[in-house]
CSV table of C-alpha atoms in Angstrom, one decimal:
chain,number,residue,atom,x,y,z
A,3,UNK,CA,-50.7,-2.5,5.6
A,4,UNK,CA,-49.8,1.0,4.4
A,5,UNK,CA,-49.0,4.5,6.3
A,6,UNK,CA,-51.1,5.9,3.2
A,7,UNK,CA,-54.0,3.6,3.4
A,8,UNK,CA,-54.9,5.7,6.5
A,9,UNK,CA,-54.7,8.9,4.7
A,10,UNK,CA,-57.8,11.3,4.6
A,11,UNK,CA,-58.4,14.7,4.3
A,12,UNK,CA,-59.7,16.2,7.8
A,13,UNK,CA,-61.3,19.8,7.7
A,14,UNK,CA,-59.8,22.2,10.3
A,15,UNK,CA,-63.5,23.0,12.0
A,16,UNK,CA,-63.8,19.3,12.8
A,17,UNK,CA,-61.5,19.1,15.1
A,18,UNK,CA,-62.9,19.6,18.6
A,19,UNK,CA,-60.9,22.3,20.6
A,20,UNK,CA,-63.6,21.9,23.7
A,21,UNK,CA,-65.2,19.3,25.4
A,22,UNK,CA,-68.9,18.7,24.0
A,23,UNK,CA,-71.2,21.2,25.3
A,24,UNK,CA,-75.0,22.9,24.8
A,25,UNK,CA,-76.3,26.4,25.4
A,26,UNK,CA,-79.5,26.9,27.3
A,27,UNK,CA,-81.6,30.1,28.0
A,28,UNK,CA,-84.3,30.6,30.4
A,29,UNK,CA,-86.5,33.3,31.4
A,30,UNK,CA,-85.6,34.2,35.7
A,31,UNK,CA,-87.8,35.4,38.1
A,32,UNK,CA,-87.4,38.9,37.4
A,33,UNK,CA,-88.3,38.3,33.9
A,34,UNK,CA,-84.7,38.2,32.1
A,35,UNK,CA,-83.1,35.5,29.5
A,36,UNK,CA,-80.6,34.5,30.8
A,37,UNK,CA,-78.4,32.2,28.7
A,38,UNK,CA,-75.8,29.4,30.0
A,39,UNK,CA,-73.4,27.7,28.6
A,40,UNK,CA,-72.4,23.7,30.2
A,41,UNK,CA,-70.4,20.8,29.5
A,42,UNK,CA,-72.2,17.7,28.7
A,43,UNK,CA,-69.8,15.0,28.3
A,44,UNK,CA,-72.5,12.2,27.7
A,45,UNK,CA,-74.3,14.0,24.7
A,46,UNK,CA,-71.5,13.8,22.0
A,47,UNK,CA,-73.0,12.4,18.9
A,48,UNK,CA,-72.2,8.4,18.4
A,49,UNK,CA,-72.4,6.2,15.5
A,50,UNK,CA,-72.2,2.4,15.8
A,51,UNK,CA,-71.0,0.4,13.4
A,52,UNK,CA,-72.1,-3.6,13.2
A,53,UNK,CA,-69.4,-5.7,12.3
A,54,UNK,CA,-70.7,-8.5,10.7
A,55,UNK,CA,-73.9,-7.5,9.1
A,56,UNK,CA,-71.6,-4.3,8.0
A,57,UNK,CA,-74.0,-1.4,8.6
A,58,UNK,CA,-73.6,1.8,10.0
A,59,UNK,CA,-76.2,3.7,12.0
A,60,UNK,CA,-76.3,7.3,13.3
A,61,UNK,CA,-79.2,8.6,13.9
A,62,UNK,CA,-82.5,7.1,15.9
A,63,UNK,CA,-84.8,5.2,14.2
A,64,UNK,CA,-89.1,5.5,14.2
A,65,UNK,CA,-91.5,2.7,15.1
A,66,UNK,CA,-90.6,1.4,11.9
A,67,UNK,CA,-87.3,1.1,12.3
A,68,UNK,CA,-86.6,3.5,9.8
A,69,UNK,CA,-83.6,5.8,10.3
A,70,UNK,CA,-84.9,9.5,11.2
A,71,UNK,CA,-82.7,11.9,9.2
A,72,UNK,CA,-81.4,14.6,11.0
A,73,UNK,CA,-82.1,13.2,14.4
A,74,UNK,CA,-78.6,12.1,15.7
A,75,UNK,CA,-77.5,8.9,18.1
A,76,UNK,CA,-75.8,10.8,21.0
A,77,UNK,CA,-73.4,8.6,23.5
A,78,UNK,CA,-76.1,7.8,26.1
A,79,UNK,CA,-77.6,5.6,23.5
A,80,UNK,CA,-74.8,3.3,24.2
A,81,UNK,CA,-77.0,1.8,26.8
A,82,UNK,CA,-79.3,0.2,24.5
A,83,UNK,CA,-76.7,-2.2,23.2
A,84,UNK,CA,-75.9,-3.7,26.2
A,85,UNK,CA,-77.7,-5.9,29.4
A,86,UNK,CA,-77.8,-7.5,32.6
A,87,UNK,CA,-74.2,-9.4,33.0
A,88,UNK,CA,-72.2,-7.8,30.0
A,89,UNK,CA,-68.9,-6.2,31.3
A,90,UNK,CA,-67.0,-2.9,30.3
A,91,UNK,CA,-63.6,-2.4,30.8
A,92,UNK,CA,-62.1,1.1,31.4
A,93,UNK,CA,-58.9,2.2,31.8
A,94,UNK,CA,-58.9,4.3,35.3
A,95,UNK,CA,-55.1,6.2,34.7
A,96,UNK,CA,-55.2,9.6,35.9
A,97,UNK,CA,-53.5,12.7,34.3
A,98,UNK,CA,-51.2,14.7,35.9
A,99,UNK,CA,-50.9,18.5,35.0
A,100,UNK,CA,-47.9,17.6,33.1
A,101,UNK,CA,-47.4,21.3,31.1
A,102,UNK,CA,-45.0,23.6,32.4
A,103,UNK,CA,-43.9,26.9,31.9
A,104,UNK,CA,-41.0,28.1,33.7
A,105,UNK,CA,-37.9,30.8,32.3
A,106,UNK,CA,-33.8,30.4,31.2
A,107,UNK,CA,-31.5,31.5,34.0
A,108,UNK,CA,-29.8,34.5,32.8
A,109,UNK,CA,-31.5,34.7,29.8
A,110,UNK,CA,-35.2,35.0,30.6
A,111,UNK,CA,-36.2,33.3,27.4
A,112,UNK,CA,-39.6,31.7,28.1
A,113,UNK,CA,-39.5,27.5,28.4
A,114,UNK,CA,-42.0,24.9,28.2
A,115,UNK,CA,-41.5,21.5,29.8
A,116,UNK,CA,-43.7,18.7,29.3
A,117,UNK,CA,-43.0,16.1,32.7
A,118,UNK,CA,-42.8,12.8,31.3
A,119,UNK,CA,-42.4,10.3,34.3
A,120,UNK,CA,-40.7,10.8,37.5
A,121,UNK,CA,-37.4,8.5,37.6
A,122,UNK,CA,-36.3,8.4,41.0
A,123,UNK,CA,-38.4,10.2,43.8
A,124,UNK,CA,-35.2,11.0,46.3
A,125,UNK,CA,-33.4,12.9,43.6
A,126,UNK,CA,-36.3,14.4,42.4
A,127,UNK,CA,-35.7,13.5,38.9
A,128,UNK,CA,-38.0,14.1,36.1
A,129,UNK,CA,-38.0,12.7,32.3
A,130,UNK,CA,-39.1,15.5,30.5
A,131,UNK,CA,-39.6,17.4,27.0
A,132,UNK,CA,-38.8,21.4,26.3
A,133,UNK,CA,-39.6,23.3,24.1
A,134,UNK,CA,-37.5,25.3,22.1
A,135,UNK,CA,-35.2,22.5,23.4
A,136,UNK,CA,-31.9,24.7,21.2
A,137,UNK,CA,-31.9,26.8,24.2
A,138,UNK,CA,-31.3,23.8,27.2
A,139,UNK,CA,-28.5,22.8,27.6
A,140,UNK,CA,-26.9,20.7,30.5
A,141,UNK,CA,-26.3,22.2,33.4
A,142,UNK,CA,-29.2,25.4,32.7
A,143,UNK,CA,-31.4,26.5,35.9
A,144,UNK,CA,-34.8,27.0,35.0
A,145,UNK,CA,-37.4,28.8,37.3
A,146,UNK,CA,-41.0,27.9,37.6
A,147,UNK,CA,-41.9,30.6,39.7
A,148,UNK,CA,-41.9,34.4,40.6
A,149,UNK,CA,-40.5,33.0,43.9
A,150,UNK,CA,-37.8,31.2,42.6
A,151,UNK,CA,-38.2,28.2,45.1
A,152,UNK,CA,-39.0,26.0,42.4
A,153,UNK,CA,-36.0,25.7,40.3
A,154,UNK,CA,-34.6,22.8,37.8
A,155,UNK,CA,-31.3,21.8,36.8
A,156,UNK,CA,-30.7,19.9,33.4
A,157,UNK,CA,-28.5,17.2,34.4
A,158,UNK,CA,-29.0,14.9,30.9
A,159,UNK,CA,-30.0,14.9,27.3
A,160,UNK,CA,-31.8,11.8,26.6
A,161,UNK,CA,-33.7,12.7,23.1
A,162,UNK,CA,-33.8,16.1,20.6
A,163,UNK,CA,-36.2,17.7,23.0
A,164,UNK,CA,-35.8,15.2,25.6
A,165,UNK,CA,-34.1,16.5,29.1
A,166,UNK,CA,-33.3,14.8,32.5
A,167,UNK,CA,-34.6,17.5,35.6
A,168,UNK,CA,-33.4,17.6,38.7
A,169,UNK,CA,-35.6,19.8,40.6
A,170,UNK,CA,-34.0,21.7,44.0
A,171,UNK,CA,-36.8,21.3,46.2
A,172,UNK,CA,-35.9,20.7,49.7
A,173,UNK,CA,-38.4,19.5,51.5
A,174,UNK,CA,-40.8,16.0,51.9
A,175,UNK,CA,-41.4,14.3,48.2
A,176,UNK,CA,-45.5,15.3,49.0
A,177,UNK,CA,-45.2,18.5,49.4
A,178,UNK,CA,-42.7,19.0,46.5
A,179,UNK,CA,-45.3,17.1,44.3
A,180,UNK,CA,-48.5,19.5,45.2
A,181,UNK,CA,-46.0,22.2,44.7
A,182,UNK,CA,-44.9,20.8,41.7
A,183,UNK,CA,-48.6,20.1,39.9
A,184,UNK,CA,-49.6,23.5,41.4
A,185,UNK,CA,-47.8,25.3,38.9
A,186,UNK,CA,-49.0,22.8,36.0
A,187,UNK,CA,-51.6,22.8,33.7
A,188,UNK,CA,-54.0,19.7,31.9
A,189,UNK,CA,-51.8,18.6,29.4
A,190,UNK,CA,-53.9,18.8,26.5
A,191,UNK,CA,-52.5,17.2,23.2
A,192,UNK,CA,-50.5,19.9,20.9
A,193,UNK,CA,-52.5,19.9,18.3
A,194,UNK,CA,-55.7,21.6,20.8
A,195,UNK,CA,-53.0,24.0,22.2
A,196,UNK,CA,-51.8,25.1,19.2
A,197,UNK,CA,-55.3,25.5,17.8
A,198,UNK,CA,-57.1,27.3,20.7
A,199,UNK,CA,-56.2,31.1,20.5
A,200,UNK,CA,-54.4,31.6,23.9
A,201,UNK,CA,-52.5,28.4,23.6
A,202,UNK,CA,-53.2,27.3,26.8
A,203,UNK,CA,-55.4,25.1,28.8
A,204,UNK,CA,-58.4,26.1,30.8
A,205,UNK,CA,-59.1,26.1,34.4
A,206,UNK,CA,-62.1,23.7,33.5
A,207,UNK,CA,-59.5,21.1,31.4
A,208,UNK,CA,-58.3,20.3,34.8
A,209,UNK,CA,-61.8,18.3,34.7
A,210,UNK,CA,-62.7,18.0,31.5
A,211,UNK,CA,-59.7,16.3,30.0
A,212,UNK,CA,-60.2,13.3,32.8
A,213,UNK,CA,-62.2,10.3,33.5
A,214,UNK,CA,-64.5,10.7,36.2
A,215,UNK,CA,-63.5,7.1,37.4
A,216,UNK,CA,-59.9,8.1,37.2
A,217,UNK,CA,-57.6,6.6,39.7
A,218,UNK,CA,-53.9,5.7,39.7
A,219,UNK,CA,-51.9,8.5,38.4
A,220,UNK,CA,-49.8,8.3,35.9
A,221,UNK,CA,-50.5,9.3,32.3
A,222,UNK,CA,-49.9,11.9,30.4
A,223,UNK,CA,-52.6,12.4,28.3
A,224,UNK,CA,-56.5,11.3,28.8
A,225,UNK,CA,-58.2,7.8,27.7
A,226,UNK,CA,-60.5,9.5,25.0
A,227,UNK,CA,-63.1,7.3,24.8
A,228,UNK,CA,-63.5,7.6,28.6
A,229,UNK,CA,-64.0,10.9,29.0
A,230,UNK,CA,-67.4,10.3,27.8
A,231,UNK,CA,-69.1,8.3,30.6
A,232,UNK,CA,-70.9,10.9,33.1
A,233,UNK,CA,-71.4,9.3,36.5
A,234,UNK,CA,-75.2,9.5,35.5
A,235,UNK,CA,-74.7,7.4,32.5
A,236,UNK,CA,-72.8,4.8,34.5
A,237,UNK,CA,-75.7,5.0,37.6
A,238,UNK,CA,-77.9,3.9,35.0
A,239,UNK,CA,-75.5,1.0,33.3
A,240,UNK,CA,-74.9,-0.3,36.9
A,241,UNK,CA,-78.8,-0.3,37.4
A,242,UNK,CA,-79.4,-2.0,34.1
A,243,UNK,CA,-77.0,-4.6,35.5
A,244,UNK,CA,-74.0,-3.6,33.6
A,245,UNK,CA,-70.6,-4.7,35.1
A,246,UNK,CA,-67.4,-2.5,35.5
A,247,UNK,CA,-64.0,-3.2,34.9
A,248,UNK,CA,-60.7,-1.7,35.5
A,249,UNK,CA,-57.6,-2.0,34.1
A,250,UNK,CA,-54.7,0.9,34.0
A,251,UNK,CA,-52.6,1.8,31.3
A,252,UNK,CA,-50.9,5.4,32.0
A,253,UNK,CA,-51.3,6.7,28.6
A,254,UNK,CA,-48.2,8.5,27.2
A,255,UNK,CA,-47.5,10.9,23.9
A,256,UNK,CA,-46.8,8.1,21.9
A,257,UNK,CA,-49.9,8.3,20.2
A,258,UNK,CA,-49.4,11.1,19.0
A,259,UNK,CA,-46.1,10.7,17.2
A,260,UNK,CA,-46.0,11.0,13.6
A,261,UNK,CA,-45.3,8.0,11.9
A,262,UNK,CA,-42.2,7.8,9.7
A,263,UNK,CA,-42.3,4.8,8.0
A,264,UNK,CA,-44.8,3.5,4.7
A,265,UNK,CA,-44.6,0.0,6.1
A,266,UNK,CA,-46.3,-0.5,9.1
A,267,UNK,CA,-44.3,-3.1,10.3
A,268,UNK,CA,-41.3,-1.3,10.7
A,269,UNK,CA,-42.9,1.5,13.3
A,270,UNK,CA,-42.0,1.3,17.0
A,271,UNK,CA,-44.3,2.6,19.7
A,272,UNK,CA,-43.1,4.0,23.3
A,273,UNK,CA,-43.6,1.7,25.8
A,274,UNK,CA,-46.2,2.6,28.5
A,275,UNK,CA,-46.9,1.0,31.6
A,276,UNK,CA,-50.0,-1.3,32.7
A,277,UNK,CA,-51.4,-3.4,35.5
A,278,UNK,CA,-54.3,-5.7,35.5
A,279,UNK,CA,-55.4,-6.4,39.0
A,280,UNK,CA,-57.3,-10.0,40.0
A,281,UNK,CA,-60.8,-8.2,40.2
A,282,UNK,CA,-60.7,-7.3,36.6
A,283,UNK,CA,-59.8,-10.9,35.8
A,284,UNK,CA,-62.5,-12.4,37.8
A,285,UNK,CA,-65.4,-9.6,36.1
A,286,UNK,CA,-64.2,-9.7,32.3
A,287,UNK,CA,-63.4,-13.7,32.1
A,288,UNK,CA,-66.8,-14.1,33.6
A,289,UNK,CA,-68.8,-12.3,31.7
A,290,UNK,CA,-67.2,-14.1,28.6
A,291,UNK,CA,-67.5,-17.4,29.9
A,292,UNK,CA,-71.5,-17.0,30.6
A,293,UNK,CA,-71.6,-15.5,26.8
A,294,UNK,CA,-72.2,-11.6,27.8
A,295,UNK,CA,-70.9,-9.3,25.9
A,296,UNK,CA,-66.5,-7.6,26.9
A,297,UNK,CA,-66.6,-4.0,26.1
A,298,UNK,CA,-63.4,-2.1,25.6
A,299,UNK,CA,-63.7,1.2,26.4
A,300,UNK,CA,-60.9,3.1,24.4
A,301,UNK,CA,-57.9,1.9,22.0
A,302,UNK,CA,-55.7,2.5,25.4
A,303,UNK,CA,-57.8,-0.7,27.0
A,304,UNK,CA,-57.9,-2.8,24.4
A,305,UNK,CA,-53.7,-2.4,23.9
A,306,UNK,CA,-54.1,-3.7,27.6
A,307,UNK,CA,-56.2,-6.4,27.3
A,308,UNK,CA,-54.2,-7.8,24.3
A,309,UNK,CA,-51.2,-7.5,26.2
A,310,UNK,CA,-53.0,-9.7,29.1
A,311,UNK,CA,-55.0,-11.8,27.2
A,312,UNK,CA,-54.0,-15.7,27.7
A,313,UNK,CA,-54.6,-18.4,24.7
A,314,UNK,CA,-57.6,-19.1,25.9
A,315,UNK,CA,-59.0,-16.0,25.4
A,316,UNK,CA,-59.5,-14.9,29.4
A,317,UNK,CA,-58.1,-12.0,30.6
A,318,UNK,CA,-54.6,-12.8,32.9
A,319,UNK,CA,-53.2,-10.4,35.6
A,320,UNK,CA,-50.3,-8.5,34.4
A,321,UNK,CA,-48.0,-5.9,35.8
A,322,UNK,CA,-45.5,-4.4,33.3
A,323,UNK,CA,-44.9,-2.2,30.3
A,324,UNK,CA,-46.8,-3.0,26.5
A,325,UNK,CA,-45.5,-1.7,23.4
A,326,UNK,CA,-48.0,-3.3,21.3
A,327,UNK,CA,-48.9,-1.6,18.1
A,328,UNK,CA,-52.3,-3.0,16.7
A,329,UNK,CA,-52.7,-2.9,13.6
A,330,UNK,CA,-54.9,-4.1,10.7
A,331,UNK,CA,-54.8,-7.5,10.2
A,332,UNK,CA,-55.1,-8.9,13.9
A,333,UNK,CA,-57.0,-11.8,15.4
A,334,UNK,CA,-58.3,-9.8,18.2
A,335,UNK,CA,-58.3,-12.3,21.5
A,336,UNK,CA,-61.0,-10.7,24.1
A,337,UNK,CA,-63.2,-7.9,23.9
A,338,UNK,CA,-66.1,-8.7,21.2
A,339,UNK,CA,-66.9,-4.7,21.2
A,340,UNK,CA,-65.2,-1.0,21.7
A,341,UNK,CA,-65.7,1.9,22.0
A,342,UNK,CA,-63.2,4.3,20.2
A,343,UNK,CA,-63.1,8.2,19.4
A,344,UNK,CA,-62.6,9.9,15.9
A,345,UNK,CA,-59.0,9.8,15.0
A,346,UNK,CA,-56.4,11.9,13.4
A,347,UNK,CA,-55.3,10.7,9.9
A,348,UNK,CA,-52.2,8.3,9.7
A,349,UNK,CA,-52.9,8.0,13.6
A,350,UNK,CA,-51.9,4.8,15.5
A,351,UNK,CA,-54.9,4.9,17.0
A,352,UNK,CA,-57.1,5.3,13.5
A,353,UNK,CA,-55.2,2.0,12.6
A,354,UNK,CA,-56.4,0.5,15.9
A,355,UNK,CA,-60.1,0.8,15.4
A,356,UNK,CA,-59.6,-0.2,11.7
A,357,UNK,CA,-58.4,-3.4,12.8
A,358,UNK,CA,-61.2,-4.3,15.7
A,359,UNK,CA,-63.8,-3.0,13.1
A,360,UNK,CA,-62.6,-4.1,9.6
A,361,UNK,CA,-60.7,-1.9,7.5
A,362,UNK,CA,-63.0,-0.7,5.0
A,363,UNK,CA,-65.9,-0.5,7.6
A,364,UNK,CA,-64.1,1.9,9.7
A,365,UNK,CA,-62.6,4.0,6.8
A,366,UNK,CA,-66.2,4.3,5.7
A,367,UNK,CA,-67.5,5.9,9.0
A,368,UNK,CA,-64.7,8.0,8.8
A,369,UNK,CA,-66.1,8.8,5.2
A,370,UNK,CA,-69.1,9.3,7.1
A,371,UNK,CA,-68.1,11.4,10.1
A,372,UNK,CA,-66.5,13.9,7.7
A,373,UNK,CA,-69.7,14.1,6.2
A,374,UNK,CA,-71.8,14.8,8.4
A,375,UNK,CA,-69.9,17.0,10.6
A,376,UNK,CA,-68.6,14.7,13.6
A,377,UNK,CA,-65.7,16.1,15.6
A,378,UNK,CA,-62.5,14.5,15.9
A,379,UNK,CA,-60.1,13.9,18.7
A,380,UNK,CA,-59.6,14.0,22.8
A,381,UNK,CA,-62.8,16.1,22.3
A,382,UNK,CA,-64.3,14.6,19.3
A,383,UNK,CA,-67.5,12.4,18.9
A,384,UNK,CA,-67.9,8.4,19.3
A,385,UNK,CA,-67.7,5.2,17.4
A,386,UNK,CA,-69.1,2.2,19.1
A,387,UNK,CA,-68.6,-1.1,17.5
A,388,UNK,CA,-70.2,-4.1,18.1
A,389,UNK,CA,-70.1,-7.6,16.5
A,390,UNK,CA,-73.2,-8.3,15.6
């Protein structure tokens, strides 16, 4: 397929800048309204699309089973899709506070560097981007603090903006990590940061922009779809008899990269690294085998699980790096269902969800989404899809 087959237009005010939230008031004891303001990461709107019978539903339906205008399917209505012995899979990276903001020796001039990966943990060297990267050259000192103590020599260029750190932190690699991340912030994609009118991340992203079921540390940006799940939601899944699943893929900002090429074919993604662990195995393959339904919970999972997959369909253990770029058409080897966000246009992860759901289905959600007003992105709304 095409870059501009996955061109639409996306209005500014749909593209979510916060987590999903509500307002509440209430009357105190002493007779004021008060009014407070909370996250709710489980009440995002969802709409599920049905693969095979083609349909599209968003909003609850009365004791007819007639769609009730108006009255929107939020996210803990994913529940009623699933039962006793189906299996979801989610992806339980962690994200570091990869966003710095440190200063030039000499100079001043304000820097902002973006930690990649660490490369070797005795050195203390860091892949990372800057920004503006014209001003960092090799051998610059940058500062991190009003201290000083935390200080970075640029030893290596390695991209346009990409830089090889060497941070002079003497002292044991733990403390020079909590040091490190203390100065940090949630690195929230650039197109939030750019949007929100302080250009920075909150104090609350630090929670909001990862899984609650977050583990191994590694990525760089969050698992979208995740970021959903509340640990009440997934009390009541594991009541219902719902089984979980964990796989890890440390999300990198290779997502987000513009695509430069009209033929798909031709486009390269950043590899990012995985590991699927013998308990996963054991859960997903027998779930499929006994005919239950495989959730994937984000595009981020099922790059994993098509990765791992075997020719038989079951899920194999795997420890490695995946540059696999799905794309529509693919035979899709595992998961019968996903769940995805709402994508940026020309996105590698629009073209994802187009090819688990169909092409022209998903295009005309999207259609849909626009619509009605669903909010795209880290912090955007829902699409489950099931094959049914």
């Amino acid at each position: 397929m095409k870059l501009s087959q996955f061109k639409f237009k996306l209005p500014e005010e749909l593209i979510a800048l916060y987590p999903h939230s509500i307002e509440r008031e209430y009357v105190n004891a002493d007779g004021k309204l008060v009014k407070f303001h909370a996250t709710r990461r489980d009440e995002c709107r969802l709409m599920v699309l049905h693969r095979k019978s083609q349909t599209i539903d968003m909003f609850h339906k009365d004791a007819k089973g007639k769609p009730i205008k108006g009255d929107y399917l939020d996210f803990r209505n994913v529940l009623d899709y699933f039962d006793d012995g189906d299996t979801f899979i989610f992806n339980d990276t962690k994200v570091f506070p990869a966003r710095l903001y440190g200063t030039k020796e000499k100079t001043d001039a304000k820097i902002e560097v973006f930690l990649l990966r660490e490369l070797n943990e005795e050195m203390r060297l860091w892949d990372v981007l800057v920004e503006p990267a014209r001003k960092i050259r090799i051998g610059n000192k940058l500062f991190f603090d009003q201290s000083g103590t935390m200080v970075a020599e640029v030893i290596d260029n390695t991209t346009s903006r990409g830089r090889t750190l060497r941070f002079l932190y003497d002292c044991p690699h733990d403390e020079f990590k909590r040091e490190l991340f203390a100065l940090g912030e949630a690195p929230l994609p650039r197109y939030i940061i750019d949007r929100r009118e302080n250009h920075h991340a909150t104090e609350e992203d630090f929670t909001e922009f990862q899984c609650i079921f977050a583990k191994n540390e590694g990525a760089v940006t969050a698992p979208a779809s995740g970021l959903h799940f509340s640990r009440e939601l997934m009390k009541r899944m594991e009541i219902k008899g719902i089984n979980f699943a964990y796989i890890t893929l440390h999300c990198g900002l290779g997502v987000f990269h513009d695509i430069e090429v009209e033929d798909l074919t031709k486009h390269k993604m950043d590899s990012e690294q995985m590991f699927v662990e013998a308990d996963a195995c054991k859960k997903v393959n027998k779930s499929k085998t006994e005919g239950h339904h495989v959730c994937a919970v984000g595009t981020s999972v099922v790059k994993a699980t098509e990765t791992a997959v075997g020719t038989d369909g079951l899920l194999k253990e795997y420890e490695g790096w995946t540059q696999k770029f799905i794309f529509p058409p693919y035979d899709f080897g595992l998961a019968d269902s996903m769940i995805a966000n709402f994508y940026h246009p020309q996105s590698t992860l629009l073209m994802e969800t187009a090819a688990f759901g169909g092409y022209d289905l998903v295009m005309e959600a999207y259609n849909m989404a626009v619509k009605n007003g669903y909010k795209f992105g880290c912090y955007g709304d829902a699409l489950l899809i099931l094959d049914d």
